[in-house]
mmCIF file of C-alpha atoms in Angstrom:
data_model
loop_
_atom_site.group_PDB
_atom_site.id
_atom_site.type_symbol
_atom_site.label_atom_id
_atom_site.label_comp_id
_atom_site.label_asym_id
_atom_site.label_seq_id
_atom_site.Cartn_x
_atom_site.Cartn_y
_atom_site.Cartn_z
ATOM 1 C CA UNK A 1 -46.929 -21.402 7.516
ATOM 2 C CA UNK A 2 -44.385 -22.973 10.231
ATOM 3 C CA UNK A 3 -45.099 -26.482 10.082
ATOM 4 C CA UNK A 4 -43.865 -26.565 14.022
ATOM 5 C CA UNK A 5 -46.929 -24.125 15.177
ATOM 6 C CA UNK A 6 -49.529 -27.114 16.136
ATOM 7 C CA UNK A 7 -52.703 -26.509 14.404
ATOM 8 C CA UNK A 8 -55.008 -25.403 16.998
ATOM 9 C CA UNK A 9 -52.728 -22.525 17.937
ATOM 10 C CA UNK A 10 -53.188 -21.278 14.287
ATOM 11 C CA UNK A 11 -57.310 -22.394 14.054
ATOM 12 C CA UNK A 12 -57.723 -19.967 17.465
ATOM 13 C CA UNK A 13 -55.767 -17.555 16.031
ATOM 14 C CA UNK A 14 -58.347 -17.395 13.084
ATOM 15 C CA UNK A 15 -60.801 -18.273 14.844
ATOM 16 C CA UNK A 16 -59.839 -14.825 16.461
ATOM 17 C CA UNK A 17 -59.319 -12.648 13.775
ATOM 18 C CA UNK A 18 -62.303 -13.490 11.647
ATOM 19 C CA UNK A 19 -65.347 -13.135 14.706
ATOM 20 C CA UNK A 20 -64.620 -9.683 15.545
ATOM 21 C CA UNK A 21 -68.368 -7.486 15.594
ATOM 22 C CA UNK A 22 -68.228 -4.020 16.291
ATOM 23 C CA UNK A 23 -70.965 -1.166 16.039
ATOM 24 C CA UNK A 24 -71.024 1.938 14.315
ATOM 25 C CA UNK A 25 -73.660 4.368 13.941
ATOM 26 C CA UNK A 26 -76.249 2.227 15.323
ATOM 27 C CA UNK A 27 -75.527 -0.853 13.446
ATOM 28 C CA UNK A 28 -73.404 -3.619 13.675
ATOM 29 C CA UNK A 29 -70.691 -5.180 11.587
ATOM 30 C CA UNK A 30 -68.549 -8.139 11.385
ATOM 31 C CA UNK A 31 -65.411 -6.923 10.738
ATOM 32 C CA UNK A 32 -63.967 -9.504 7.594
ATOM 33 C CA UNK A 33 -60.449 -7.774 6.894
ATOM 34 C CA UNK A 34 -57.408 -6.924 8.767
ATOM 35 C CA UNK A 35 -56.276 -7.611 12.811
ATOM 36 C CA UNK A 36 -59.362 -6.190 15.054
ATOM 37 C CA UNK A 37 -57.880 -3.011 17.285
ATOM 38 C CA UNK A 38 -57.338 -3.686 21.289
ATOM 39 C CA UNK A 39 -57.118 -6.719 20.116
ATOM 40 C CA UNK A 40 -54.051 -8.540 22.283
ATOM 41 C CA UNK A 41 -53.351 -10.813 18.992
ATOM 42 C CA UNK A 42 -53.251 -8.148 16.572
ATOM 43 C CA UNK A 43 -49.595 -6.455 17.292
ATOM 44 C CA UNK A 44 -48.146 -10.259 17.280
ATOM 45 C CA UNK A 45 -50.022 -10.511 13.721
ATOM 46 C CA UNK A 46 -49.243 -7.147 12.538
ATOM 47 C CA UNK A 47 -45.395 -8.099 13.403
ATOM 48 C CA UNK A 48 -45.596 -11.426 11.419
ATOM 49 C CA UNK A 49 -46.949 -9.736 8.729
ATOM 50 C CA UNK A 50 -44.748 -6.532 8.251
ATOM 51 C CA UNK A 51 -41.651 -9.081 8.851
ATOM 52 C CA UNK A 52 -42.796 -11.868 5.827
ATOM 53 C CA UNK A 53 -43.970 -8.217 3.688
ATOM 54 C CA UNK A 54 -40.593 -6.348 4.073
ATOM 55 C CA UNK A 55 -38.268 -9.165 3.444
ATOM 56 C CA UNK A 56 -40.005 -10.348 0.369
ATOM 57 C CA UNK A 57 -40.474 -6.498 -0.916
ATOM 58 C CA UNK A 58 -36.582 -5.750 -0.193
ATOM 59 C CA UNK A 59 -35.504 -8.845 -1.063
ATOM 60 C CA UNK A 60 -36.906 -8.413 -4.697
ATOM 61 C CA UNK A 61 -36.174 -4.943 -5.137
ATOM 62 C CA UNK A 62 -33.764 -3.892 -7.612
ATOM 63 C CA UNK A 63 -32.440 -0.982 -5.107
ATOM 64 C CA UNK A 64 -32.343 -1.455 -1.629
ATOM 65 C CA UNK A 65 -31.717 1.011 0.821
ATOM 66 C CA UNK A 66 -28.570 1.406 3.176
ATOM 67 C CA UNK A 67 -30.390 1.318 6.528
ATOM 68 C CA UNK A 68 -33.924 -0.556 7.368
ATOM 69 C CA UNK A 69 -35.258 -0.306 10.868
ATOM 70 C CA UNK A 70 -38.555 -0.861 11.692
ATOM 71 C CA UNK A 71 -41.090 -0.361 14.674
ATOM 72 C CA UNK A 72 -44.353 -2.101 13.691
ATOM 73 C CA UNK A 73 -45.306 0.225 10.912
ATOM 74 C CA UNK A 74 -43.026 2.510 11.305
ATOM 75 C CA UNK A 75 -40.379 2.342 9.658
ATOM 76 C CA UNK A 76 -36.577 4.482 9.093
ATOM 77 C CA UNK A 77 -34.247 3.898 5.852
ATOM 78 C CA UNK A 78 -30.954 5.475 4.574
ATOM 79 C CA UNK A 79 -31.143 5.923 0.723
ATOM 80 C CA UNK A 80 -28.476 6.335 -1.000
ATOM 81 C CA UNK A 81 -29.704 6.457 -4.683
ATOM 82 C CA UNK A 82 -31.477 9.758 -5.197
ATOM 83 C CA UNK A 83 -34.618 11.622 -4.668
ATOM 84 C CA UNK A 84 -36.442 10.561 -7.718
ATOM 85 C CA UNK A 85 -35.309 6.690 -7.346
ATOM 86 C CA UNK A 86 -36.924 6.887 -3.737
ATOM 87 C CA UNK A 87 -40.190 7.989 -4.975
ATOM 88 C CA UNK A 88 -39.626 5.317 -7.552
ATOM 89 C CA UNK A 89 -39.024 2.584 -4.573
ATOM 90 C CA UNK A 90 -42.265 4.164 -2.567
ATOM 91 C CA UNK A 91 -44.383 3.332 -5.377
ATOM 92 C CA UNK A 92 -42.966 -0.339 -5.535
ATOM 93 C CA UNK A 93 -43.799 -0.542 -2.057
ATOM 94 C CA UNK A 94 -47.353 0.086 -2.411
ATOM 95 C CA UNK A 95 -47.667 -1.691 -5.733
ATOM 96 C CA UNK A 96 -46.981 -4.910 -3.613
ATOM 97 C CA UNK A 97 -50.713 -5.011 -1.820
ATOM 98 C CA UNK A 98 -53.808 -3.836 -2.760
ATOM 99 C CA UNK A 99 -54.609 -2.863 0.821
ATOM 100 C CA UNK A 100 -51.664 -1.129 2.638
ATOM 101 C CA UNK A 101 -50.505 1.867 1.521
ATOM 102 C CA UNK A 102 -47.202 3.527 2.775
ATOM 103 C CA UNK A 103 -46.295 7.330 3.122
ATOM 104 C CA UNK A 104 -43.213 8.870 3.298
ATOM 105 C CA UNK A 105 -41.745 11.999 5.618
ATOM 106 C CA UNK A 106 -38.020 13.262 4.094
ATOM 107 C CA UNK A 107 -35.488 15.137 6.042
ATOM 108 C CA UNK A 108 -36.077 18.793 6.036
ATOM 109 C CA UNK A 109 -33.056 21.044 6.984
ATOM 110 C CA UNK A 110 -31.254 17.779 7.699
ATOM 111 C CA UNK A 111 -33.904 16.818 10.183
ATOM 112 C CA UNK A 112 -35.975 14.022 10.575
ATOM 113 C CA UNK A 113 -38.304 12.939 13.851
ATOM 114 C CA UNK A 114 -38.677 9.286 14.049
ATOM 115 C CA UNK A 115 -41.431 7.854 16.686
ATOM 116 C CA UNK A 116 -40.055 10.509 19.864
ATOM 117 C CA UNK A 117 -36.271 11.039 18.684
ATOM 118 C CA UNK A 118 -35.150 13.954 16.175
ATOM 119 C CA UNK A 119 -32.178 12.636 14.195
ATOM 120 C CA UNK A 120 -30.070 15.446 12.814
ATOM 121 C CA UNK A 121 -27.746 14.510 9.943
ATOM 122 C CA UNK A 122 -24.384 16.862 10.851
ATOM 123 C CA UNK A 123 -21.933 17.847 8.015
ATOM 124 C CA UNK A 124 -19.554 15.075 9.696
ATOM 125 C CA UNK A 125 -22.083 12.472 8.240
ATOM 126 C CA UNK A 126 -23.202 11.064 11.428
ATOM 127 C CA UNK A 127 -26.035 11.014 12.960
ATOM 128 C CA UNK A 128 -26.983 13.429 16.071
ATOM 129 C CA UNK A 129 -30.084 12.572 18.496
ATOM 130 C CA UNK A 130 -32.432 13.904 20.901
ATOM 131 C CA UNK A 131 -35.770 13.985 22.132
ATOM 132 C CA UNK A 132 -38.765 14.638 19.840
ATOM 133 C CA UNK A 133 -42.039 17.131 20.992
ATOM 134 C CA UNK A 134 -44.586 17.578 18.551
ATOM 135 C CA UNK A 135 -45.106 21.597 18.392
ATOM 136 C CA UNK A 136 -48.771 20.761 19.727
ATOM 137 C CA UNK A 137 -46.947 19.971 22.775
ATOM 138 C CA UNK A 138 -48.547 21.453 26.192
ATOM 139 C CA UNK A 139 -45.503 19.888 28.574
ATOM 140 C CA UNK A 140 -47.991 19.043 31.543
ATOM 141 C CA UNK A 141 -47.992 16.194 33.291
ATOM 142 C CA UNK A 142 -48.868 14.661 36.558
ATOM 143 C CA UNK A 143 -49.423 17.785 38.827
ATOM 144 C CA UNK A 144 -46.987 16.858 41.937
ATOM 145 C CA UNK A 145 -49.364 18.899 44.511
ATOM 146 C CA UNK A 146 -51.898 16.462 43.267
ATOM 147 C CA UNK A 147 -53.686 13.656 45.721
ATOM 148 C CA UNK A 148 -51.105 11.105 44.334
ATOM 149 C CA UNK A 149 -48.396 9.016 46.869
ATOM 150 C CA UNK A 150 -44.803 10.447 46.708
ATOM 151 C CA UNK A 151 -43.701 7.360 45.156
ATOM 152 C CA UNK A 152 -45.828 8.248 42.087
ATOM 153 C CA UNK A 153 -45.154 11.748 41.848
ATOM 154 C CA UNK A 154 -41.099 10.472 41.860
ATOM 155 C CA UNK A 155 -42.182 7.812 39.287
ATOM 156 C CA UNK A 156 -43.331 10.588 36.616
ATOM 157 C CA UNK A 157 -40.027 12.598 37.357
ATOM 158 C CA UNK A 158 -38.372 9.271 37.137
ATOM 159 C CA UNK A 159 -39.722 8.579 33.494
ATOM 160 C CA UNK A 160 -39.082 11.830 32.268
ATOM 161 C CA UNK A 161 -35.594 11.974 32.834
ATOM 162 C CA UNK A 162 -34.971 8.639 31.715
ATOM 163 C CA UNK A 163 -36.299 9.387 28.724
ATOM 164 C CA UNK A 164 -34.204 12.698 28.156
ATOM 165 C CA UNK A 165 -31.528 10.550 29.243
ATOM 166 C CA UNK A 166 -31.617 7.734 26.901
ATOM 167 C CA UNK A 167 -32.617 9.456 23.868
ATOM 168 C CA UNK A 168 -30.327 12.249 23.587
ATOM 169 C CA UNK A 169 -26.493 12.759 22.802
ATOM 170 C CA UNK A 170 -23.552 13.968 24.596
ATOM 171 C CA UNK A 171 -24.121 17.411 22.314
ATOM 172 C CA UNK A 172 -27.511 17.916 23.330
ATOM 173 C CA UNK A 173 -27.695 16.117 26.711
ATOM 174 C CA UNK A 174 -27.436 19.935 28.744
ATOM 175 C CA UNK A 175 -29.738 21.247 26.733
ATOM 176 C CA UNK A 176 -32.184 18.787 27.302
ATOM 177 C CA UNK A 177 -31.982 18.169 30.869
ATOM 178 C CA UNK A 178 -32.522 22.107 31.344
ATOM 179 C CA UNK A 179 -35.407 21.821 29.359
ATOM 180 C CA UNK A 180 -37.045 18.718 31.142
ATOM 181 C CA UNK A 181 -36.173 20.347 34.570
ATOM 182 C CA UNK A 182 -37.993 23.554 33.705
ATOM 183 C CA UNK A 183 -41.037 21.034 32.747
ATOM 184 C CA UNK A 184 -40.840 19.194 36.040
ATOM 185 C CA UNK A 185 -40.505 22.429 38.156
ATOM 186 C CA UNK A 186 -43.544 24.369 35.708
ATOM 187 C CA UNK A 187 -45.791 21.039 37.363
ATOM 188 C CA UNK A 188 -44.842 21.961 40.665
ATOM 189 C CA UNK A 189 -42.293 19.224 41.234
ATOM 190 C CA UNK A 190 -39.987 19.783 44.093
ATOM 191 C CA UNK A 191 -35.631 20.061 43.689
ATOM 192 C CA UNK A 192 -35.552 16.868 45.840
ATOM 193 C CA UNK A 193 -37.748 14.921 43.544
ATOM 194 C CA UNK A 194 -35.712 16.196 40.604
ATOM 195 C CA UNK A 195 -32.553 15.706 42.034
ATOM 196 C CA UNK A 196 -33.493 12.038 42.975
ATOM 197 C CA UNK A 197 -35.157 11.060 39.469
ATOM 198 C CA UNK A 198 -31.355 12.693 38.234
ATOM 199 C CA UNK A 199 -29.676 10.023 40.794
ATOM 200 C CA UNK A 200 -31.709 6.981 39.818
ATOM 201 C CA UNK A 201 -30.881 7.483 36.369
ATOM 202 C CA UNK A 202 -27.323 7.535 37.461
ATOM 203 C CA UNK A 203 -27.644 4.214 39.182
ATOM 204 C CA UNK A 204 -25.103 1.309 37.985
ATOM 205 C CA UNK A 205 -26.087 -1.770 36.705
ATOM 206 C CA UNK A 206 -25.551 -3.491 40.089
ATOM 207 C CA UNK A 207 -28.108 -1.266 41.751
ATOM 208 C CA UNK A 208 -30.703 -2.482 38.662
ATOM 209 C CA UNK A 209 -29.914 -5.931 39.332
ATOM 210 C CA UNK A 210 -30.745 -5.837 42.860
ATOM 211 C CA UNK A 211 -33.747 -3.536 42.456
ATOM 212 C CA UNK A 212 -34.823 -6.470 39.374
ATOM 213 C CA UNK A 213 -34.350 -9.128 42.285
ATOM 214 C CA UNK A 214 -36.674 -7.283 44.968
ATOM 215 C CA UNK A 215 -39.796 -7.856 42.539
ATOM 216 C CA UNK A 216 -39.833 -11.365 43.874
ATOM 217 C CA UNK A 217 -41.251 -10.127 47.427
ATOM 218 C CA UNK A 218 -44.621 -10.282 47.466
ATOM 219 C CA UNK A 219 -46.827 -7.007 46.889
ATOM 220 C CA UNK A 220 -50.151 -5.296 47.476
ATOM 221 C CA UNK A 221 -52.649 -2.412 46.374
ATOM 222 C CA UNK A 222 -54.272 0.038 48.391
ATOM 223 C CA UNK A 223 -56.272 3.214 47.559
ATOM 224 C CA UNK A 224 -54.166 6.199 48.199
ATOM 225 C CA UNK A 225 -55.395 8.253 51.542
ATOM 226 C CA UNK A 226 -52.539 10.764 52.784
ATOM 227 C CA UNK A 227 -51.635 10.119 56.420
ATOM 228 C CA UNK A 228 -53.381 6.917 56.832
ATOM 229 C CA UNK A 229 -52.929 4.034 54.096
ATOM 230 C CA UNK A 230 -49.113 5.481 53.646
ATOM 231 C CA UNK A 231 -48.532 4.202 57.132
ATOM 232 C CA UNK A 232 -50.169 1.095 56.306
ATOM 233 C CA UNK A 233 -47.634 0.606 53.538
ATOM 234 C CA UNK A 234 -44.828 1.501 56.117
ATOM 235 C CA UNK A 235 -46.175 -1.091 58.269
ATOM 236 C CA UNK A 236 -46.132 -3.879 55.448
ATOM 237 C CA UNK A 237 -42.271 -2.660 54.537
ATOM 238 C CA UNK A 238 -40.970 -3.997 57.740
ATOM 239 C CA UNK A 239 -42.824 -7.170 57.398
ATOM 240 C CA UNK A 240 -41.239 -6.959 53.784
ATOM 241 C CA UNK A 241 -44.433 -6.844 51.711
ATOM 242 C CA UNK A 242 -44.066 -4.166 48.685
ATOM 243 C CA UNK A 243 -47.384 -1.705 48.800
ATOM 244 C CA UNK A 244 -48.518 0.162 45.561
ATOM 245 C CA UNK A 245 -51.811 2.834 45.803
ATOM 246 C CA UNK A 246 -54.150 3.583 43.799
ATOM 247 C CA UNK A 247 -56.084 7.137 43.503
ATOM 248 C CA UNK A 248 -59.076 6.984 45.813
ATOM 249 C CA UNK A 249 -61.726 8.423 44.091
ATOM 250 C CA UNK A 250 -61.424 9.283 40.292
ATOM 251 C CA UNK A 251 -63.351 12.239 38.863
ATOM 252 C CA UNK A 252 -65.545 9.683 36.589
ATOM 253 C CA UNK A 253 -66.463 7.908 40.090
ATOM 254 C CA UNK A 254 -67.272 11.509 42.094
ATOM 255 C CA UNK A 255 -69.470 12.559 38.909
ATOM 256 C CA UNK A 256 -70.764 9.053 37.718
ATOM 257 C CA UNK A 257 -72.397 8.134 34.505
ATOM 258 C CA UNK A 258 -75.029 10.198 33.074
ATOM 259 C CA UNK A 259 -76.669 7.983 31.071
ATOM 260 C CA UNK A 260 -79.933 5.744 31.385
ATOM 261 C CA UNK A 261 -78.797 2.295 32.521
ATOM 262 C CA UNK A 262 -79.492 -0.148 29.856
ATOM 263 C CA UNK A 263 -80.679 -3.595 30.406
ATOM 264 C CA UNK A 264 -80.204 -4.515 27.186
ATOM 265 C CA UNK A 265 -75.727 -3.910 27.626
ATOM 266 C CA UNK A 266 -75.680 -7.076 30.348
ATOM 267 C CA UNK A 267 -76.068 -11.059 29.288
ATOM 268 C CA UNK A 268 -78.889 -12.506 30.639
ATOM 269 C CA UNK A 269 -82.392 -14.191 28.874
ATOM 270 C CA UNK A 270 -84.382 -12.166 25.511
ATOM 271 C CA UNK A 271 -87.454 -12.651 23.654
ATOM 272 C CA UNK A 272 -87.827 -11.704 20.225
ATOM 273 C CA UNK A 273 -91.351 -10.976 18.732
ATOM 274 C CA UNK A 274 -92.162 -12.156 15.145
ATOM 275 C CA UNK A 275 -93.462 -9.034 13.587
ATOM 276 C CA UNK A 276 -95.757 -11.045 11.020
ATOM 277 C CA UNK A 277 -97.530 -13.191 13.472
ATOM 278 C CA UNK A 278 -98.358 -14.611 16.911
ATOM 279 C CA UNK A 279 -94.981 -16.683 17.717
ATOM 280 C CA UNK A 280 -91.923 -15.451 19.149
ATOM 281 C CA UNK A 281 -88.242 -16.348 19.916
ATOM 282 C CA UNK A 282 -86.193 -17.193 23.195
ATOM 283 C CA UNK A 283 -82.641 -16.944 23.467
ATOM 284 C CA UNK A 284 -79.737 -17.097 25.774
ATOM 285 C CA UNK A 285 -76.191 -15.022 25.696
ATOM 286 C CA UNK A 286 -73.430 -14.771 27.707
ATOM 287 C CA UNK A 287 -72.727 -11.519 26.141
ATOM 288 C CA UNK A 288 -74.966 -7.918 25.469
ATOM 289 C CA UNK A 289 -77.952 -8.578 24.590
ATOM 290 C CA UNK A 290 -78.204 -5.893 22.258
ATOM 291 C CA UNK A 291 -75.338 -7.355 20.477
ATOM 292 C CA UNK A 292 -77.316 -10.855 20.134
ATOM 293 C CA UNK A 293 -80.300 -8.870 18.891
ATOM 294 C CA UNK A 294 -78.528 -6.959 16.258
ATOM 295 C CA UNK A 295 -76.764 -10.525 15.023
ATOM 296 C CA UNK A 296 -80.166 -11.823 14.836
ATOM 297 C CA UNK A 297 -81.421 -8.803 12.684
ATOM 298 C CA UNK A 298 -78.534 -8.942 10.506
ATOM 299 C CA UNK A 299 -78.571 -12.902 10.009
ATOM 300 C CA UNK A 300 -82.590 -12.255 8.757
ATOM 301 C CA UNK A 301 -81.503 -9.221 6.425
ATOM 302 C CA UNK A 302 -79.069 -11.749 4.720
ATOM 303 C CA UNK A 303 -82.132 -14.114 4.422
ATOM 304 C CA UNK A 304 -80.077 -16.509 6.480
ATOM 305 C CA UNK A 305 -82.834 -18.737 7.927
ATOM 306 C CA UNK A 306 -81.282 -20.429 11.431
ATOM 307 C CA UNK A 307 -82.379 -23.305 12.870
ATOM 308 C CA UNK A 308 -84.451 -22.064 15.105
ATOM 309 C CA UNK A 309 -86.773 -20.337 12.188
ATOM 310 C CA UNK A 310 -86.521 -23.895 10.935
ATOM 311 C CA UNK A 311 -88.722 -25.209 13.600
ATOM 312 C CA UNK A 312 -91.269 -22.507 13.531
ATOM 313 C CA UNK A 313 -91.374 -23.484 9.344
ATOM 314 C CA UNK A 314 -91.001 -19.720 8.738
ATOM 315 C CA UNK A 315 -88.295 -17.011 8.352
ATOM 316 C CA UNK A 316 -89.357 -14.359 11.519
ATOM 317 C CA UNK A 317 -89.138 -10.821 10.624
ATOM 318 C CA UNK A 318 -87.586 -8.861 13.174
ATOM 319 C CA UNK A 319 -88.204 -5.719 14.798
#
């Protein structure tokens, strides 16, 4: 480990990664191995650790291959020794820990897709690129006739051509920016809003720069109401205050939740009943209660006897 990390930055990180509790099938777990998902920490760990893995691995490899790029766990190599020694080097790979276990996807008819771009090897040796869609693709997106402000219906048409944009060659660039238009236009997008998300991605560095400098100004949020908070936001421009919106109502708000409300999900005071005789328990949490509960059932399965069983000189059995 760095000795220039300070040591509480590495005790919360543990501290983090070894108190995650999750439930499953009506019972929860402490989860004891690996980086917990939705965790914030855990693509900063899972970095760390594929960067210390892979340079030890290739470093002590008796082949190595031409090309290593990686993007967290995935990963894209040039091998230049032969089918059989690459199966060879695969099983190295996942000789090195017990617990990971890596697969591997070869070109087929010189064609490989790697995260969303489609490398093509051509018979001048290079390398030819363009955008990836799985075939389970249904190209819909953001319908533009939809209850949405212009800005985000031009945001969507923004994205998409950037994308086609940056991930595809001069030898496929046409191609793709028919396709992406037919996409846009199949989602009711307007030639205007095409045409613009074409300009913007036109746009010099200059233009970047200045629009980089304008996120200084300061900026607020308002639910999205056609003729009425859109003038609001007009208002705010001229008194140079940036306005973003929000969707009103969202279907999960118009339908709400059909399930019972549970006292037991909020933080708040519990008792807990001994089931073998008069005395009970009461507890505090600052999380679900139903989480507490289900620590304190697990801690008595594992005959771990806390302090507070101590005082009642008895382990409680739990309901």
């Amino acid at each position: 480990m760095n000795e220039d990390i300070p040591s509480h930055v590495i005790q919360l990180a543990e501290h983090c990664l070894k108190n995650t509790y999750f439930r499953y099938d009506g019972q929860l777990y402490r989860q004891t191995d690996g980086a917990p998902m939705g965790s914030s920490l855990s693509p900063a760990i899972g970095n760390l650790f594929m960067a210390y893995f892979e340079a030890q691995a290739i470093r002590e490899s008796q082949l190595k291959p031409k090309l290593w790029i990686r993007y967290v766990d995935d990963i894209f190599i040039l091998w230049s020794h032969g089918e059989a020694k690459l199966d060879h080097f695969l099983t190295y790979f996942n000789s090195l820990h017990d617990r990971i276990e890596f697969t591997i996807e070869k070109e087929k008819d010189k064609q490989l897709p790697f995260l969303d771009v489609l490398l093509t090897r051509s018979d001048g040796r290079k390398l030819q690129h363009q955008v990836y869609r799985k075939p389970t693709r249904t190209d819909r997106y953001l319908n533009a006739q939809s209850h949405h402000h212009p800005s985000q219906i031009q945001a969507v048409a923004n994205t998409l051509i950037c994308r086609s944009v940056r991930l595809t060659d001069e030898i496929h660039n046409k191609q793709e920016m028919e396709k992406i238009t037919r996409t846009l236009r199949d989602n009711n997008y307007t030639e205007s809003t095409i045409r613009n998300a074409k300009r913007t991605n036109t746009r010099t560095r200059r233009d970047s720069t200045k629009e980089q400098e304008r996120e200084d100004i300061p900026s607020t949020t308002l639910p999205y109401v056609k003729g009425v908070t859109d003038q609001i936001g007009r208002i705010l421009k001229r008194h140079h205050i940036r306005t973003t919106y929000k969707p009103h109502k969202t279907v999960g708000q118009l339908i709400g939740n059909p399930k019972d409300p549970s006292h037991l999900e909020n933080q708040g005071v519990y008792l807990i009943p001994c089931r073998d005789c008069p005395k009970y328990y009461i507890g505090q949490t600052n999380r679900k209660i139903s989480a507490r509960i289900e620590e304190h059932k697990l801690a008595v399965s594992n005959k771990q006897i806390a302090r507070k069983k101590m005082r009642l000189h008895h382990s409680c059995a739990i309901n």
